[in-house]
mmCIF file of C-alpha atoms in Angstrom:
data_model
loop_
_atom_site.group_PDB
_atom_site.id
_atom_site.type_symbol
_atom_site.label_atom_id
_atom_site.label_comp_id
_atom_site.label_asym_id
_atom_site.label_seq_id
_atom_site.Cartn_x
_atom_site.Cartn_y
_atom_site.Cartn_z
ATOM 1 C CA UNK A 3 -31.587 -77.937 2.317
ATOM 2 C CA UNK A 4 -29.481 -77.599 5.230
ATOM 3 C CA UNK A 5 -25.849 -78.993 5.736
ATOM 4 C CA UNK A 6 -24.687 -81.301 8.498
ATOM 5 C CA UNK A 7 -23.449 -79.345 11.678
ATOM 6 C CA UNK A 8 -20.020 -77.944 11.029
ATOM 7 C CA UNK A 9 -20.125 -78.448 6.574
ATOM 8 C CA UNK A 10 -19.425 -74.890 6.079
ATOM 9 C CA UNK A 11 -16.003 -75.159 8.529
ATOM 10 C CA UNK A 12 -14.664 -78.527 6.861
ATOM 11 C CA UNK A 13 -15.766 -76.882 3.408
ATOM 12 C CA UNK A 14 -13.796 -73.504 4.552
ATOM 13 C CA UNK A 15 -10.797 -75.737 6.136
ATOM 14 C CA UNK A 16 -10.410 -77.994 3.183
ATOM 15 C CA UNK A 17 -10.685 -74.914 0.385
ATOM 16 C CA UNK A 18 -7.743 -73.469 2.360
ATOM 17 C CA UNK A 19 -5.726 -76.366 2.550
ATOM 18 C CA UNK A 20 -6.261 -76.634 -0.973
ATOM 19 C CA UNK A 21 -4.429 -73.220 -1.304
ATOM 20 C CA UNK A 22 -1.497 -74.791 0.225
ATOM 21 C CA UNK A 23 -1.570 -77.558 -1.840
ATOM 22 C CA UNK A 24 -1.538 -75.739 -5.194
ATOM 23 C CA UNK A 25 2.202 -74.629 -4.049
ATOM 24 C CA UNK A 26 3.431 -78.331 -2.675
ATOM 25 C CA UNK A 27 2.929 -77.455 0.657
ATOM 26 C CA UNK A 28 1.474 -80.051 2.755
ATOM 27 C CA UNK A 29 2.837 -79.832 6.416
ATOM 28 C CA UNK A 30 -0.475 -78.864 7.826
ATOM 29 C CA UNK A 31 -2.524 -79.550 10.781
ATOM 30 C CA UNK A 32 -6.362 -78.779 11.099
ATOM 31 C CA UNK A 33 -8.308 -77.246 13.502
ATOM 32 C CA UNK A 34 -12.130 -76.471 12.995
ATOM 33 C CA UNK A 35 -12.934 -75.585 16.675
ATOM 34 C CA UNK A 36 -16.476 -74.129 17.818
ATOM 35 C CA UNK A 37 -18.031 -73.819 21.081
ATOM 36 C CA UNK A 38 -20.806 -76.220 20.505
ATOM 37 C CA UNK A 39 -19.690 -79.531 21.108
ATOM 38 C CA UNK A 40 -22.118 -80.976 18.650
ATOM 39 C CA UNK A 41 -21.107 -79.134 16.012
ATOM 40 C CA UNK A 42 -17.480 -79.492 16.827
ATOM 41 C CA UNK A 43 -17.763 -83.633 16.894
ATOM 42 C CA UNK A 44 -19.062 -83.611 13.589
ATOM 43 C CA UNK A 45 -17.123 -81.146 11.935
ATOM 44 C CA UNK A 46 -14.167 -83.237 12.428
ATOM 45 C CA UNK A 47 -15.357 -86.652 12.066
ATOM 46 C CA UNK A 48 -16.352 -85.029 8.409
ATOM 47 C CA UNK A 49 -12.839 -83.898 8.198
ATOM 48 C CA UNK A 50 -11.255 -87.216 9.104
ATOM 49 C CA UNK A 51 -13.170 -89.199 6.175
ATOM 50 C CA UNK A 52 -12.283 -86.224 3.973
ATOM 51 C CA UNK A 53 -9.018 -85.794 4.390
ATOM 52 C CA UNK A 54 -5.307 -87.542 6.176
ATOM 53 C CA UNK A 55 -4.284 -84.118 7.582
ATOM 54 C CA UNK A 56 -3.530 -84.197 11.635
ATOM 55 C CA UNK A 57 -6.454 -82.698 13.613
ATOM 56 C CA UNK A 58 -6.176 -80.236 16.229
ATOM 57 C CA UNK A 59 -9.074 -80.722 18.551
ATOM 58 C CA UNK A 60 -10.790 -77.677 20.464
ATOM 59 C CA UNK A 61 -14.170 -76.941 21.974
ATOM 60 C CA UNK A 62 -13.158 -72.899 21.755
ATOM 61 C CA UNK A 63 -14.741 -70.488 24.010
ATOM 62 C CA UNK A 64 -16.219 -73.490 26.261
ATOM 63 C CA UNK A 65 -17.045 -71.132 29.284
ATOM 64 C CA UNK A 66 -16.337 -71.520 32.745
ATOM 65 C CA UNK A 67 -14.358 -73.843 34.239
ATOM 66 C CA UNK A 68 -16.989 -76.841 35.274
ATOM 67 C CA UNK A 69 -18.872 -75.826 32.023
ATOM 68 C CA UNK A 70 -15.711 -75.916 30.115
ATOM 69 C CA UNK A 71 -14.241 -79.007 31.445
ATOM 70 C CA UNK A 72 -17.890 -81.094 30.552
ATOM 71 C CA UNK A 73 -17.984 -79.587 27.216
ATOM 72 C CA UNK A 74 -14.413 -80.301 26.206
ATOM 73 C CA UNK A 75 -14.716 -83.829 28.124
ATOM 74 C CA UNK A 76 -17.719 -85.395 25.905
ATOM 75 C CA UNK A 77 -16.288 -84.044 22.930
ATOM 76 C CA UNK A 78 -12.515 -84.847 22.808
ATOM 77 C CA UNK A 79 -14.415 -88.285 24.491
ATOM 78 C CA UNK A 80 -16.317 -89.246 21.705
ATOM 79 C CA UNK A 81 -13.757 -87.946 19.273
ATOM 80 C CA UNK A 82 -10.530 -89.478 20.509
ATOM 81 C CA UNK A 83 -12.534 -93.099 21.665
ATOM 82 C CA UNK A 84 -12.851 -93.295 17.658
ATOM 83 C CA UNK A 85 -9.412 -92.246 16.808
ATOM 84 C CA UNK A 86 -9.858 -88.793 15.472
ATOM 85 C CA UNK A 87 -7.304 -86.118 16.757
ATOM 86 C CA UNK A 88 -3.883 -85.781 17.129
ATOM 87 C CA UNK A 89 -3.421 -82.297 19.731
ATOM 88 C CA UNK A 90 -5.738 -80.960 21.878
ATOM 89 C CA UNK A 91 -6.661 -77.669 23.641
ATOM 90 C CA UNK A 92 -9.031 -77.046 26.522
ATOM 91 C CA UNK A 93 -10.195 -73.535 26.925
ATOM 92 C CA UNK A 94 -11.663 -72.371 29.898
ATOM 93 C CA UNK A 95 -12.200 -69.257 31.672
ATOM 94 C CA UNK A 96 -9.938 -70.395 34.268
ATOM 95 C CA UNK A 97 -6.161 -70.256 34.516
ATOM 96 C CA UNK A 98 -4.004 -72.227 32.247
ATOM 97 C CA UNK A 99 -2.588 -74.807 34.703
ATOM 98 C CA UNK A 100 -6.522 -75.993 35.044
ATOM 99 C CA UNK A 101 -6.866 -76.525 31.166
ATOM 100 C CA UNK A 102 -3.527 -78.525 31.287
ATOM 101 C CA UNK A 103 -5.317 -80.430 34.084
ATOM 102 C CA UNK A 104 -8.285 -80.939 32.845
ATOM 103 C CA UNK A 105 -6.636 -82.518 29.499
ATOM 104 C CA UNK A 106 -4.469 -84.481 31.082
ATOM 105 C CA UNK A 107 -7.040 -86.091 32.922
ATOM 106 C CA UNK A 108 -9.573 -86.599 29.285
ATOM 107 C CA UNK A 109 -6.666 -88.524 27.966
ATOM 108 C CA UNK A 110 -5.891 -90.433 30.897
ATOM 109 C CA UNK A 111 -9.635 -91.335 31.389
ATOM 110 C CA UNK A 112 -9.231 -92.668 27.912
ATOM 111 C CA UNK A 113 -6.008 -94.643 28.776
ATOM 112 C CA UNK A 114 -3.993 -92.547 25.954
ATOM 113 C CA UNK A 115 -1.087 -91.483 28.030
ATOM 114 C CA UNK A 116 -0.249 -93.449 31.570
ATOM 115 C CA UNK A 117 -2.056 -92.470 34.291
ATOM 116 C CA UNK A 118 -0.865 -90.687 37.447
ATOM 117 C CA UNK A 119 -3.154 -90.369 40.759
ATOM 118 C CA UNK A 120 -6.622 -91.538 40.775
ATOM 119 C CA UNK A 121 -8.686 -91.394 42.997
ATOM 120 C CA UNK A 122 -11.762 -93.473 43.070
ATOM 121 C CA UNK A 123 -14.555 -92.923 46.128
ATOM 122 C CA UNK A 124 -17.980 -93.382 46.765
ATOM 123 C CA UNK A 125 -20.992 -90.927 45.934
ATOM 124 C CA UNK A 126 -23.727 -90.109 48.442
ATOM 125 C CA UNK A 127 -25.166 -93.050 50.074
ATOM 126 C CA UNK A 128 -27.404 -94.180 53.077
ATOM 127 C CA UNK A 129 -25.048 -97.011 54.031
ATOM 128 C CA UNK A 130 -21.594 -94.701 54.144
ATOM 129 C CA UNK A 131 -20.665 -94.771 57.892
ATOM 130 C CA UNK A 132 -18.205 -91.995 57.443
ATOM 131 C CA UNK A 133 -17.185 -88.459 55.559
ATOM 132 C CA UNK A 134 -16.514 -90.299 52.434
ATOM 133 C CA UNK A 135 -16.390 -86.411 51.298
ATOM 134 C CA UNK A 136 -13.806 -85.491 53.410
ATOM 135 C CA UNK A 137 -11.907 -88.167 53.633
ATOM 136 C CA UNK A 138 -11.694 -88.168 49.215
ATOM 137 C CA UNK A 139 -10.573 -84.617 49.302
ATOM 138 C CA UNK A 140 -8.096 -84.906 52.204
ATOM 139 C CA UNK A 141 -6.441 -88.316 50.770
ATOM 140 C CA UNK A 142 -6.336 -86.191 47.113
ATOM 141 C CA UNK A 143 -4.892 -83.440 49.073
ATOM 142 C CA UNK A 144 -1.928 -85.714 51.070
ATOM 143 C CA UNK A 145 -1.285 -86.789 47.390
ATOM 144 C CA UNK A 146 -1.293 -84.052 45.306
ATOM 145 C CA UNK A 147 1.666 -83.851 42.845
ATOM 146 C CA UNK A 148 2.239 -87.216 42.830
ATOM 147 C CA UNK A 149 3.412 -88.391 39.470
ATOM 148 C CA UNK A 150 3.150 -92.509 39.753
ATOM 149 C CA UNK A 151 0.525 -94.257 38.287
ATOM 150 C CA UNK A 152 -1.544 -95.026 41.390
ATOM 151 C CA UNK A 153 -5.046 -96.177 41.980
ATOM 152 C CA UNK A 154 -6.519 -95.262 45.641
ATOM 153 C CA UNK A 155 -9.802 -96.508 46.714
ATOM 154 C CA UNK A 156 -11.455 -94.115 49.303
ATOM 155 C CA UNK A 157 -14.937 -96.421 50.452
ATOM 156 C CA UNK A 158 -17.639 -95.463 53.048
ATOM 157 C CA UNK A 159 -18.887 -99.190 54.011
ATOM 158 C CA UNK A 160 -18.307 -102.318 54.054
ATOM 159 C CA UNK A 161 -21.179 -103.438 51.406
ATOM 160 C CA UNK A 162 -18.992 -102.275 48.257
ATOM 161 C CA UNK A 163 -15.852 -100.961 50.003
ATOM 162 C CA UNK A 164 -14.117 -104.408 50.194
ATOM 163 C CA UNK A 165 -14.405 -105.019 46.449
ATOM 164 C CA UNK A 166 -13.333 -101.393 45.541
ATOM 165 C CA UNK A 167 -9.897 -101.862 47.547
ATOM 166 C CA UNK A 168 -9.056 -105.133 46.582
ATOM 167 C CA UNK A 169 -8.942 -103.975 42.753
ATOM 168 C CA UNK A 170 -6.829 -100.867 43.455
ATOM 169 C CA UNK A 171 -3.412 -100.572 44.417
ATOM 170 C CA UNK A 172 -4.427 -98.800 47.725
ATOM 171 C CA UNK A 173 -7.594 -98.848 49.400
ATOM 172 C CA UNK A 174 -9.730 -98.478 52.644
ATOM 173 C CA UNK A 175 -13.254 -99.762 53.348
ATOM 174 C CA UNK A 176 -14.043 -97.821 56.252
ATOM 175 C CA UNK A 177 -17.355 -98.518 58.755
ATOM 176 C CA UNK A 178 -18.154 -98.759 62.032
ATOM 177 C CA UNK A 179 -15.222 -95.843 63.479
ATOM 178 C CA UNK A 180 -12.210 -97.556 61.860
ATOM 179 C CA UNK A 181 -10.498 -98.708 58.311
ATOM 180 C CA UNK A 182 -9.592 -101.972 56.867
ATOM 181 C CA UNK A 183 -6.664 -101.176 54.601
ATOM 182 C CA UNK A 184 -5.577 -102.858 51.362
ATOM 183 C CA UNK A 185 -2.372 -103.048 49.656
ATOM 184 C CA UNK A 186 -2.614 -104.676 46.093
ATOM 185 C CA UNK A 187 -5.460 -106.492 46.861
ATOM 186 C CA UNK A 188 -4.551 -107.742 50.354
ATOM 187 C CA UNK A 189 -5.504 -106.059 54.237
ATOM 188 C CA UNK A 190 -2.629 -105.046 55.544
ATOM 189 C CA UNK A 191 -4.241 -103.179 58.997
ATOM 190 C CA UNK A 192 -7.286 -101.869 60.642
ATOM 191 C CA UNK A 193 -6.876 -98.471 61.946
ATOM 192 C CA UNK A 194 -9.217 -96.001 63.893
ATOM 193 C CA UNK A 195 -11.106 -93.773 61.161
ATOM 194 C CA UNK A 196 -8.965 -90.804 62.808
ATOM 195 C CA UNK A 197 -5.836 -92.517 61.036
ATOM 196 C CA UNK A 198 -7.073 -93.374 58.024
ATOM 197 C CA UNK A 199 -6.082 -90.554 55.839
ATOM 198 C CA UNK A 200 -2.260 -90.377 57.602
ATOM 199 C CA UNK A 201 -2.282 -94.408 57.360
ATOM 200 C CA UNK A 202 -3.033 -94.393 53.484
ATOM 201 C CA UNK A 203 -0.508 -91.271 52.727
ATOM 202 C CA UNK A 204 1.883 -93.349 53.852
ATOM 203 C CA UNK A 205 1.414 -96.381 52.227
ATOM 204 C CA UNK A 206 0.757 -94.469 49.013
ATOM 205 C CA UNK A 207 4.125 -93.357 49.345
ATOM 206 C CA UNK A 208 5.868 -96.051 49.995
ATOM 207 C CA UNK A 209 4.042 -97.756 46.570
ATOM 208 C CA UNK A 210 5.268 -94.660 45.462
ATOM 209 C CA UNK A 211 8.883 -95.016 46.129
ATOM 210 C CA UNK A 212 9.015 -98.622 44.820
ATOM 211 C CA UNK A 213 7.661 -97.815 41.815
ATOM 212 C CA UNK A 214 10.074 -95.157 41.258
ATOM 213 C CA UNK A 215 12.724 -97.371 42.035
ATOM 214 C CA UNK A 216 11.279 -99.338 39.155
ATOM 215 C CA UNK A 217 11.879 -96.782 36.670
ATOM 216 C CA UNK A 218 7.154 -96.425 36.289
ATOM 217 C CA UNK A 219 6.969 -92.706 35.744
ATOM 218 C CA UNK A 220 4.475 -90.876 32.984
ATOM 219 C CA UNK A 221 5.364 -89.740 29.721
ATOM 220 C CA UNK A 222 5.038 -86.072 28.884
ATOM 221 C CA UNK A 223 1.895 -84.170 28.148
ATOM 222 C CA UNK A 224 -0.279 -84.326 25.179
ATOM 223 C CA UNK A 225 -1.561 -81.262 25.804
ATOM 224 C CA UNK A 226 -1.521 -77.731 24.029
ATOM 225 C CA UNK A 227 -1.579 -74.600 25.871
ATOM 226 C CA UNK A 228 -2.500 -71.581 23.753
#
């Protein structure tokens, strides 16, 4: 009869640790990484009933970088949403400042370390009454590097676009050749859609700045390179 996905790498893992133990060494950390995610999940879920060891989490060989970044995502997902894993590692074939990216923003996503930028715009849609696209990419652009946790809300209309600003720190709900602009919840100006991305730059960095001055910055990375 066949084994669960991953048995013979928690058997092969646990055996070795076992070596360890015979000696009184126990200062170990576990890794059973494999490049199907499936496999992967339930290897170490087995391993975290089995055993109190830290886990090192890692979907190896995951591929490409938008192939690699979904693979790791739903894995280190469903594993770290149940509180299995302690370090993680993203492998891509891309360069390494992308992996760090990429796992930064899984454990963000999952609220385990503060988050910095995010930006949160609207998909394709029949009512958007301007380059939702563009404007996303060029407002993501302005912003890059910023390291304050700050919500931006980049809308196309003024069906959902109201809502979507009013809950983040920063937001426009554009329509109609122009931008309302919200500040925590409030409009602060209309502007004509050619200012919109200089108007919101600017306001992000003046949230920016204050909290700063309030001490708000991220803690350091939870990520493993290598």
């Amino acid at each position: 009869m066949r084994g669960r996905p991953g048995q013979s790498g928690v058997e092969s893992a646990l055996w070795e640790c076992s070596l360890f133990e015979e000696h009184g060494f126990r200062d170990i950390k576990i890794s059973v990484k494999h490049n199907d995610p499936v496999v992967m999940v339930n290897a170490y879920r087995q391993l975290a009933a089995q055993c109190d060891y830290p886990l090192h989490l890692g979907v190896t060989e995951a591929g490409p970088a938008f192939q690699g970044t979904i693979k790791s995502a739903v894995a280190f997902g469903a594993l770290l949403s149940e509180g299995i894993g302690d370090t993680i590692r993203v492998s891509l074939s891309a360069p390494p400042a992308e992996e760090v990216k990429v796992g930064l923003q899984i454990l963000e996503s999952l609220n385990l370390r503060p988050r910095r930028l995010e930006i949160v715009s609207c998909p394709s849609c029949g009512r958007a009454q301007v380059d939702v696209y563009k404007l996303a990419d060029e407002v993501t652009a302005g912003l890059e590097g910023m390291e304050v946790p700050l919500r931006v809300a980049v809308m196309g209309c003024v069906v959902n676009g109201p809502g979507e600003a009013r809950e983040a720190d920063l937001g426009v709900a554009s329509g109609n050749g122009k931008g309302q602009i919200f500040v925590k919840g409030e409009v602060i100006k209309t502007v004509p859609e050619s200012k919109i991305v200089e108007t919101l730059i600017e306001e992000a960095m003046k949230i920016a700045a204050g909290l700063e001055s309030e001490g708000v910055v991220p803690g350091a990375p939870d990520v493993v390179v290598g």
